[in-house]
Coordinates of N, CA and C in Angstrom, one line a residue:
M1 N -16.8 -27.2 8.7 CA -16.0 -26.5 9.4 C -15.4 -25.3 8.7
I2 N -14.8 -25.4 7.9 CA -14.0 -24.8 6.8 C -15.1 -23.7 6.4
L3 N -16.1 -24.3 5.8 CA -17.1 -23.4 5.3 C -18.0 -23.1 6.4
D4 N -18.0 -23.4 7.6 CA -18.6 -22.4 8.5 C -17.9 -21.2 8.4
S5 N -16.5 -21.5 9.2 CA -15.7 -20.5 8.9 C -15.5 -19.1 7.9
V6 N -15.5 -20.0 6.5 CA -15.8 -18.8 5.7 C -17.6 -18.3 5.8
K7 N -18.4 -19.0 5.9 CA -19.9 -18.5 6.2 C -19.9 -17.3 7.0
Q8 N -19.1 -17.5 8.4 CA -19.1 -16.8 9.3 C -18.4 -15.3 8.9
W9 N -17.2 -15.8 8.2 CA -16.4 -14.4 7.9 C -16.9 -13.9 6.7
L10 N -18.2 -14.3 5.7 CA -19.0 -13.6 5.2 C -19.4 -12.8 5.5
D11 N -20.4 -12.9 6.3 CA -21.6 -13.0 6.9 C -21.3 -11.7 8.2
E12 N -19.7 -11.7 8.6 CA -19.3 -10.7 9.6 C -18.7 -9.5 9.2
I13 N -17.6 -10.1 7.9 CA -16.5 -9.0 7.6 C -17.4 -8.6 6.0
V14 N -17.4 -9.4 5.4 CA -17.9 -8.8 3.9 C -19.5 -8.3 3.9
I15 N -20.2 -8.5 4.5 CA -21.9 -8.8 5.0 C -21.5 -7.7 5.8
G16 N -21.1 -8.0 6.9 CA -21.4 -6.6 8.4 C -20.9 -5.9 8.1
Q17 N -19.9 -5.4 7.3 CA -18.9 -4.0 7.3 C -19.1 -3.3 6.1
N18 N -20.4 -4.6 5.3 CA -20.6 -3.7 3.7 C -19.5 -3.6 3.0
F19 N -18.5 -4.5 3.0 CA -17.6 -4.4 2.1 C -17.9 -4.6 0.3
C20 N -19.5 -6.0 0.5 CA -19.9 -5.8 -0.8 C -21.3 -5.5 -0.6
P21 N -22.1 -4.6 -0.9 CA -23.2 -4.2 -0.9 C -23.9 -4.9 -1.6
F22 N -24.2 -5.7 -2.3 CA -24.7 -6.8 -3.2 C -24.7 -8.0 -2.4
A23 N -23.8 -8.8 -1.3 CA -23.6 -10.0 -1.2 C -24.7 -10.2 -0.3
R24 N -25.6 -9.1 0.9 CA -26.4 -9.7 1.5 C -27.7 -9.8 1.2
F25 N -28.1 -9.8 -0.4 CA -29.2 -10.1 -0.7 C -28.9 -11.8 -1.1
V26 N -28.2 -12.1 -1.9 CA -28.0 -13.2 -2.1 C -27.6 -14.4 -1.2
R27 N -27.2 -13.7 0.1 CA -27.0 -14.9 1.3 C -28.1 -14.4 1.8
D28 N -29.2 -13.9 1.9 CA -30.6 -13.9 2.6 C -31.2 -14.7 1.9
N29 N -31.1 -14.9 0.7 CA -32.0 -15.7 0.0 C -31.3 -17.2 -0.5
K30 N -30.4 -17.3 0.1 CA -29.8 -18.6 0.1 C -28.9 -19.0 -1.8
Q31 N -28.8 -18.2 -2.1 CA -28.3 -18.3 -3.9 C -26.8 -18.5 -3.7
I32 N -26.4 -18.5 -2.7 CA -24.4 -18.6 -2.6 C -24.4 -20.0 -2.5
R33 N -23.6 -20.6 -3.3 CA -22.7 -22.0 -3.1 C -21.7 -22.1 -2.6
F34 N -21.3 -22.9 -1.7 CA -19.9 -22.8 -1.0 C -19.3 -24.4 -1.5
V35 N -18.3 -24.1 -2.1 CA -17.4 -25.6 -2.3 C -16.2 -25.4 -1.6
E36 N -15.6 -26.4 -0.9 CA -14.3 -26.5 -0.2 C -13.5 -27.5 -1.2
H37 N -12.4 -27.4 -1.8 CA -12.0 -27.9 -2.3 C -10.2 -28.0 -2.0
Q38 N -9.6 -29.0 -1.4 CA -8.5 -29.7 -0.7 C -7.5 -29.6 -2.0
Q39 N -7.6 -30.2 -2.9 CA -6.4 -30.5 -3.7 C -5.4 -29.1 -4.0
Q40 N -4.6 -29.3 -4.2 CA -3.5 -28.3 -4.0 C -2.9 -28.0 -5.6
T41 N -3.0 -28.4 -6.7 CA -2.8 -28.6 -7.9 C -3.7 -27.5 -8.7
I42 N -2.9 -26.6 -9.8 CA -3.7 -25.4 -10.7 C -4.7 -26.7 -11.4
E43 N -4.4 -27.7 -11.7 CA -5.1 -28.5 -12.5 C -6.5 -29.1 -12.4
S44 N -6.4 -29.1 -10.9 CA -7.1 -30.0 -10.0 C -8.4 -28.6 -9.9
A45 N -7.6 -27.7 -9.6 CA -8.5 -26.2 -9.1 C -9.1 -25.7 -10.1
M46 N -8.7 -26.2 -11.8 CA -9.6 -25.8 -12.7 C -10.6 -26.9 -13.2
L47 N -10.5 -27.9 -12.7 CA -11.2 -28.6 -13.0 C -12.5 -28.5 -12.4
V48 N -12.3 -28.2 -11.0 CA -13.4 -27.3 -10.3 C -13.8 -26.2 -10.7
L49 N -13.5 -25.5 -11.2 CA -13.8 -23.8 -11.6 C -14.5 -24.2 -12.5
Q50 N -13.8 -25.2 -14.0 CA -15.0 -25.4 -14.7 C -16.3 -26.2 -14.5
E51 N -16.5 -27.2 -13.6 CA -17.2 -28.0 -12.9 C -18.6 -26.8 -12.5
E52 N -18.1 -25.8 -11.7 CA -18.6 -25.1 -11.0 C -19.5 -23.8 -12.2
I53 N -18.9 -23.4 -13.0 CA -19.5 -22.7 -14.2 C -20.6 -23.5 -15.0
Q54 N -20.3 -25.0 -15.1 CA -21.4 -25.9 -15.7 C -22.9 -25.8 -14.8
R55 N -22.4 -25.8 -13.3 CA -23.2 -26.0 -12.5 C -24.2 -24.7 -12.4
L56 N -23.3 -23.6 -12.5 CA -23.9 -22.1 -12.6 C -24.9 -22.2 -13.8
E57 N -24.3 -22.7 -14.9 CA -25.1 -22.6 -16.5 C -26.3 -23.5 -16.1
A58 N -26.7 -24.3 -15.5 CA -27.5 -25.3 -15.4 C -28.3 -24.9 -14.3
D59 N -28.2 -23.7 -13.4 CA -29.2 -23.7 -12.4 C -29.3 -22.1 -12.2
N60 N -30.0 -21.6 -12.5 CA -30.0 -19.9 -12.3 C -30.8 -19.8 -11.0
E61 N -30.8 -20.5 -10.1 CA -31.3 -20.3 -8.5 C -29.9 -19.9 -7.8
T62 N -28.8 -20.5 -8.4 CA -27.9 -19.9 -7.6 C -27.1 -18.7 -8.0
A63 N -26.8 -17.9 -7.3 CA -26.3 -16.6 -8.1 C -24.8 -16.8 -8.1
T64 N -24.4 -17.8 -7.3 CA -22.8 -17.3 -7.2 C -22.1 -18.6 -6.8
T65 N -21.1 -18.7 -6.4 CA -20.1 -20.1 -6.4 C -18.8 -19.5 -5.6
L66 N -18.7 -19.7 -4.2 CA -17.1 -19.5 -3.6 C -16.6 -20.5 -3.3
I67 N -15.2 -20.7 -4.3 CA -14.4 -21.8 -4.4 C -13.5 -21.9 -3.3
V68 N -13.4 -22.3 -1.9 CA -12.3 -22.2 -1.2 C -11.6 -23.4 -0.9
F69 N -10.4 -23.2 -1.0 CA -9.1 -23.7 -1.0 C -8.5 -23.8 0.3
S70 N -8.9 -25.2 1.2 CA -8.7 -25.3 2.3 C -7.3 -25.6 2.8
K71 N -6.4 -26.2 1.5 CA -5.0 -26.9 2.0 C -4.4 -26.4 0.8
G72 N -4.5 -25.9 -0.3 CA -3.3 -25.3 -1.5 C -3.4 -23.7 -1.3
F73 N -2.5 -23.3 -2.3 CA -2.4 -21.8 -2.9 C -2.4 -20.9 -1.3
V74 N -1.8 -21.4 -0.1 CA -1.4 -20.9 0.8 C -0.6 -19.2 0.4
D75 N 0.3 -19.6 -0.4 CA 1.2 -18.8 -0.4 C 0.8 -17.5 -1.6
F76 N 0.8 -16.1 -1.4 CA -0.4 -15.6 -2.0 C 0.4 -15.4 -3.7
N77 N 1.8 -15.6 -4.0 CA 2.2 -15.4 -5.7 C 1.4 -16.6 -6.2
D78 N 1.5 -18.1 -5.4 CA 0.9 -18.9 -6.0 C -0.3 -18.5 -6.1
Y79 N -1.3 -17.9 -5.5 CA -2.4 -17.8 -5.4 C -2.6 -17.1 -6.8
L80 N -2.2 -15.9 -7.2 CA -2.0 -15.2 -7.7 C -1.9 -15.9 -9.4
D81 N -1.0 -16.9 -9.5 CA -0.5 -17.7 -10.8 C -1.8 -18.5 -11.0
L82 N -2.4 -19.0 -9.7 CA -4.0 -19.4 -10.2 C -5.0 -18.6 -10.4
L83 N -5.2 -17.5 -10.2 CA -6.3 -16.5 -10.8 C -5.9 -16.4 -12.0
D84 N -4.7 -15.9 -12.5 CA -4.1 -15.7 -13.8 C -4.6 -16.8 -14.7
I85 N -4.4 -18.2 -14.2 CA -5.0 -19.1 -15.1 C -6.1 -19.4 -15.1
A86 N -6.9 -19.0 -14.1 CA -8.2 -19.1 -13.8 C -9.0 -18.4 -14.7
N87 N -8.6 -16.9 -14.9 CA -8.8 -16.1 -15.9 C -8.4 -16.2 -17.2
E88 N -7.5 -16.8 -17.5 CA -7.3 -17.1 -19.1 C -8.3 -18.5 -19.2
M89 N -8.5 -19.3 -18.5 CA -9.6 -20.3 -18.8 C -10.8 -19.9 -18.9
L90 N -11.3 -19.1 -17.9 CA -12.6 -18.1 -18.5 C -12.5 -17.8 -20.6
E91 N -11.7 -17.4 -20.5 CA -11.7 -16.6 -21.7 C -11.7 -18.1 -22.6
Q92 N -10.7 -19.0 -22.3 CA -10.6 -20.1 -23.4 C -11.6 -20.9 -23.5
W93 N -12.4 -21.0 -22.5 CA -13.8 -21.8 -22.6 C -14.9 -20.8 -23.0
G94 N -14.5 -19.8 -23.3 CA -15.8 -19.0 -23.8 C -16.7 -18.2 -22.8
Y95 N -16.1 -18.3 -21.6 CA -16.9 -17.6 -20.4 C -16.5 -16.2 -20.0
W96 N -15.6 -15.9 -20.8 CA -15.2 -14.3 -20.6 C -16.5 -13.6 -21.0
G97 N -16.6 -12.3 -20.2 CA -18.0 -11.9 -20.3 C -19.3 -12.3 -19.6
K98 N -19.1 -13.6 -19.4 CA -20.5 -14.1 -18.9 C -20.1 -14.3 -17.4
Y99 N -18.7 -14.8 -17.2 CA -18.4 -14.9 -15.6 C -17.1 -14.2 -15.4
Q100 N -17.3 -13.5 -13.9 CA -15.8 -13.4 -13.8 C -15.4 -13.6 -12.4
L101 N -14.3 -13.6 -11.8 CA -13.6 -14.0 -10.5 C -13.2 -12.8 -9.5
A102 N -13.6 -13.0 -8.4 CA -13.2 -12.0 -7.3 C -12.4 -12.8 -6.6
S103 N -11.5 -12.2 -5.9 CA -10.3 -12.9 -5.5 C -10.2 -12.5 -3.8
F104 N -9.8 -13.6 -2.9 CA -9.6 -13.7 -1.8 C -8.7 -14.7 -0.8
H105 N -7.8 -13.9 -0.5 CA -6.4 -14.5 0.1 C -6.1 -14.2 1.6
P106 N -5.9 -14.8 2.6 CA -5.1 -14.4 3.7 C -4.3 -13.5 3.8
D107 N -3.6 -13.5 2.5 CA -2.2 -12.5 2.6 C -2.7 -11.2 1.5
Y108 N -4.0 -11.2 0.9 CA -4.0 -10.6 0.1 C -3.3 -8.8 0.1
L109 N -2.8 -8.6 -1.1 CA -2.5 -7.3 -1.1 C -2.5 -6.5 -2.4
F110 N -2.8 -5.3 -1.8 CA -3.5 -4.3 -2.8 C -2.1 -3.7 -3.4
E111 N -2.0 -3.8 -5.0 CA -0.5 -3.3 -5.5 C -0.7 -1.3 -5.2
G112 N 0.2 -0.9 -4.7 CA 0.1 0.6 -4.3 C 0.0 1.3 -3.2
E113 N -0.7 0.2 -2.5 CA -1.0 0.5 -0.8 C -0.2 -0.2 0.0
A114 N 0.4 1.0 1.3 CA 1.3 0.1 2.2 C 1.1 -1.3 2.7
V115 N 1.8 -1.7 2.5 CA 2.0 -3.4 3.3 C 1.2 -3.4 4.3
G116 N 1.3 -2.6 5.3 CA 0.6 -2.8 6.5 C -0.5 -2.1 7.0
S117 N -1.4 -1.4 5.7 CA -2.7 -0.9 5.4 C -3.9 -2.1 5.8
A118 N -4.7 -1.1 6.4 CA -6.0 -2.0 7.0 C -6.5 -2.2 5.9
S119 N -6.4 -2.0 4.6 CA -7.4 -1.5 3.4 C -7.4 -3.0 2.4
H120 N -5.8 -3.7 2.9 CA -5.8 -5.1 2.1 C -7.2 -6.2 3.1
Y121 N -7.4 -6.0 4.1 CA -8.2 -6.7 4.5 C -10.0 -6.8 4.1
T122 N -10.1 -6.2 3.1 CA -11.2 -5.8 2.3 C -11.4 -7.0 1.6
N123 N -10.1 -8.0 1.1 CA -9.7 -8.8 0.3 C -9.3 -9.9 0.9
R124 N -9.2 -9.9 2.3 CA -8.3 -10.7 2.7 C -9.5 -11.8 3.7
A125 N -9.3 -13.4 3.6 CA -10.5 -14.1 4.1 C -9.3 -15.2 4.7
P126 N -10.0 -16.1 5.6 CA -9.2 -16.8 6.3 C -8.5 -18.3 5.3
F127 N -9.2 -18.5 4.1 CA -8.3 -19.0 3.4 C -8.4 -18.8 1.7
P128 N -7.6 -19.2 1.1 CA -7.9 -18.5 -0.7 C -9.0 -19.1 -1.2
I129 N -9.5 -17.8 -1.6 CA -11.1 -18.2 -2.4 C -11.1 -17.5 -3.6
L130 N -11.9 -18.1 -4.5 CA -11.9 -17.5 -6.1 C -13.6 -17.9 -5.8
H131 N -14.1 -16.3 -6.3 CA -15.7 -16.3 -6.2 C -16.0 -16.3 -7.5
L132 N -16.8 -17.0 -7.9 CA -17.2 -17.1 -9.3 C -18.6 -16.2 -9.2
L133 N -18.8 -15.2 -10.2 CA -20.3 -14.3 -10.5 C -20.5 -14.4 -11.8
R134 N -22.0 -14.0 -12.1 CA -22.4 -14.0 -13.3 C -22.3 -12.4 -13.7
E135 N -21.5 -12.0 -14.7 CA -21.4 -10.6 -14.7 C -22.8 -9.8 -15.2
R136 N -23.8 -10.5 -15.6 CA -25.1 -9.7 -16.0 C -25.6 -9.4 -14.6
D137 N -25.6 -10.6 -13.3 CA -25.9 -9.8 -12.0 C -25.2 -8.9 -11.7
I138 N -24.1 -8.8 -12.0 CA -23.3 -7.6 -11.3 C -23.4 -6.3 -12.2
E139 N -24.1 -6.6 -13.5 CA -24.1 -5.3 -14.2 C -25.7 -4.8 -13.7
T140 N -26.5 -5.7 -13.5 CA -28.3 -5.6 -12.7 C -28.0 -4.6 -11.9
V141 N -27.0 -5.2 -10.7 CA -26.8 -4.7 -9.5 C -26.4 -3.2 -9.6
L142 N -25.5 -3.3 -10.4 CA -24.5 -1.7 -10.6 C -25.3 -0.7 -11.2
T143 N -26.2 -1.0 -11.9 CA -27.4 -0.2 -12.2 C -28.5 0.5 -11.6
N144 N -28.6 -0.1 -10.3 CA -29.6 0.1 -9.0 C -28.9 0.8 -8.3
Y145 N -27.7 0.7 -8.0 CA -26.9 1.2 -7.0 C -26.2 2.5 -7.1
P146 N -26.5 3.1 -6.3 CA -26.2 4.7 -6.2 C -24.3 5.0 -5.9
H147 N -23.9 5.2 -6.9 CA -22.1 5.8 -7.0 C -21.8 4.3 -6.6
P148 N -21.6 3.5 -7.4 CA -21.0 2.3 -7.4 C -19.0 2.5 -7.4
E149 N -19.1 3.5 -8.1 CA -17.9 3.7 -8.2 C -17.0 4.2 -6.6
K150 N -17.9 4.3 -5.9 CA -17.4 4.6 -4.3 C -17.3 3.4 -3.6
I151 N -17.6 2.5 -3.7 CA -17.4 1.1 -2.9 C -16.0 0.9 -2.4
Y152 N -15.2 1.2 -3.5 CA -13.7 0.7 -3.1 C -13.3 1.7 -2.2
E153 N -13.3 3.3 -2.6 CA -13.2 4.2 -1.4 C -13.6 4.1 -0.2
N154 N -15.1 3.9 -0.1 CA -15.7 3.7 1.5 C -15.2 2.2 2.0
N155 N -14.9 1.3 1.5 CA -14.6 0.3 2.1 C -13.2 0.4 2.5
K156 N -12.1 1.2 2.1 CA -11.1 1.9 2.2 C -11.1 2.3 3.9
I157 N -11.8 3.6 4.0 CA -12.5 3.8 5.0 C -12.6 3.3 5.8
R158 N -13.5 2.8 5.9 CA -14.5 1.7 6.9 C -13.0 0.4 7.2
S159 N -12.4 0.0 6.4 CA -11.0 -0.8 6.9 C -10.2 -0.1 8.0
L160 N -9.7 1.2 7.7 CA -8.9 1.9 8.6 C -9.4 2.5 9.5
E161 N -10.8 2.5 9.5 CA -11.7 2.6 10.9 C -11.4 1.7 11.9
L162 N -11.6 0.6 11.6 CA -11.3 -0.8 12.0 C -10.0 -1.0 12.6
G163 N -9.6 -0.9 11.5 CA -7.7 -0.9 12.2 C -7.2 -2.6 11.6
V164 N -5.9 -3.0 11.4 CA -5.5 -3.9 11.4 C -5.4 -5.1 12.6
N165 N -5.7 -4.8 13.5 CA -5.4 -5.5 14.9 C -7.1 -6.2 15.0
Y166 N -8.1 -5.4 14.6 CA -9.2 -6.0 14.6 C -9.3 -7.1 13.3
F167 N -9.0 -7.2 12.2 CA -8.9 -7.8 11.1 C -7.9 -9.1 11.7
K168 N -7.1 -8.8 12.2 CA -6.0 -10.1 12.2 C -6.7 -10.9 13.2
Q169 N -7.4 -10.4 14.4 CA -8.3 -11.2 15.1 C -9.7 -11.9 14.7
K170 N -10.1 -11.0 14.0 CA -11.0 -11.7 13.3 C -10.9 -13.0 12.4
L171 N -9.6 -13.0 11.4 CA -9.1 -13.9 10.6 C -8.5 -15.1 11.6
A172 N -7.9 -14.4 12.6 CA -7.5 -15.8 13.3 C -8.2 -16.7 13.8
Q173 N -9.5 -15.9 14.6 CA -10.7 -16.9 14.9 C -11.1 -17.5 14.2
Y174 N -11.3 -17.4 12.5 CA -11.9 -18.1 11.7 C -11.0 -19.3 11.2
R175 N -9.9 -18.9 11.2 CA -9.0 -19.9 11.1 C -8.7 -21.1 11.7
H176 N -9.3 -21.0 13.1 CA -8.5 -21.5 14.0 C -10.2 -22.5 14.8
K177 N -11.0 -22.3 14.3 CA -12.7 -22.8 14.7 C -12.6 -24.2 14.8

């Protein structure tokens, strides 16, 4: 149920609104792994992250993994602590430069943006998520994508067109499935 909601969010918001122009390819080719994590500690989250890195190391067919925290890290600041530690662990484990994390949270805020801006919804998800990506895949896609530097600006424009109410309704729908 939780993962179904995340998949619907991915299909309708991330892919449907073209916030990530690369997501459709891996979704259509069933190369995304979705993992629900119900524990609420950073230690357990780091174990899952390490397991998922090892899984990606052993499986070239899977392009990326979304680790969905269905119970923990509800507070955005706690989530940011998790993200900081996860990035530190990538470096400590020797995976910095090989993997990177994208971050999504129901209360995501971009620094420097007005708190009420719809632009935050480009990184808002029904649940806290760590998105584990291979850097080589990102680099490959970026070399073939015209003007990748415009992705953020295009996303901001699209989110403002859709408006805060649209996103609030969609996220509420995904959380209450």
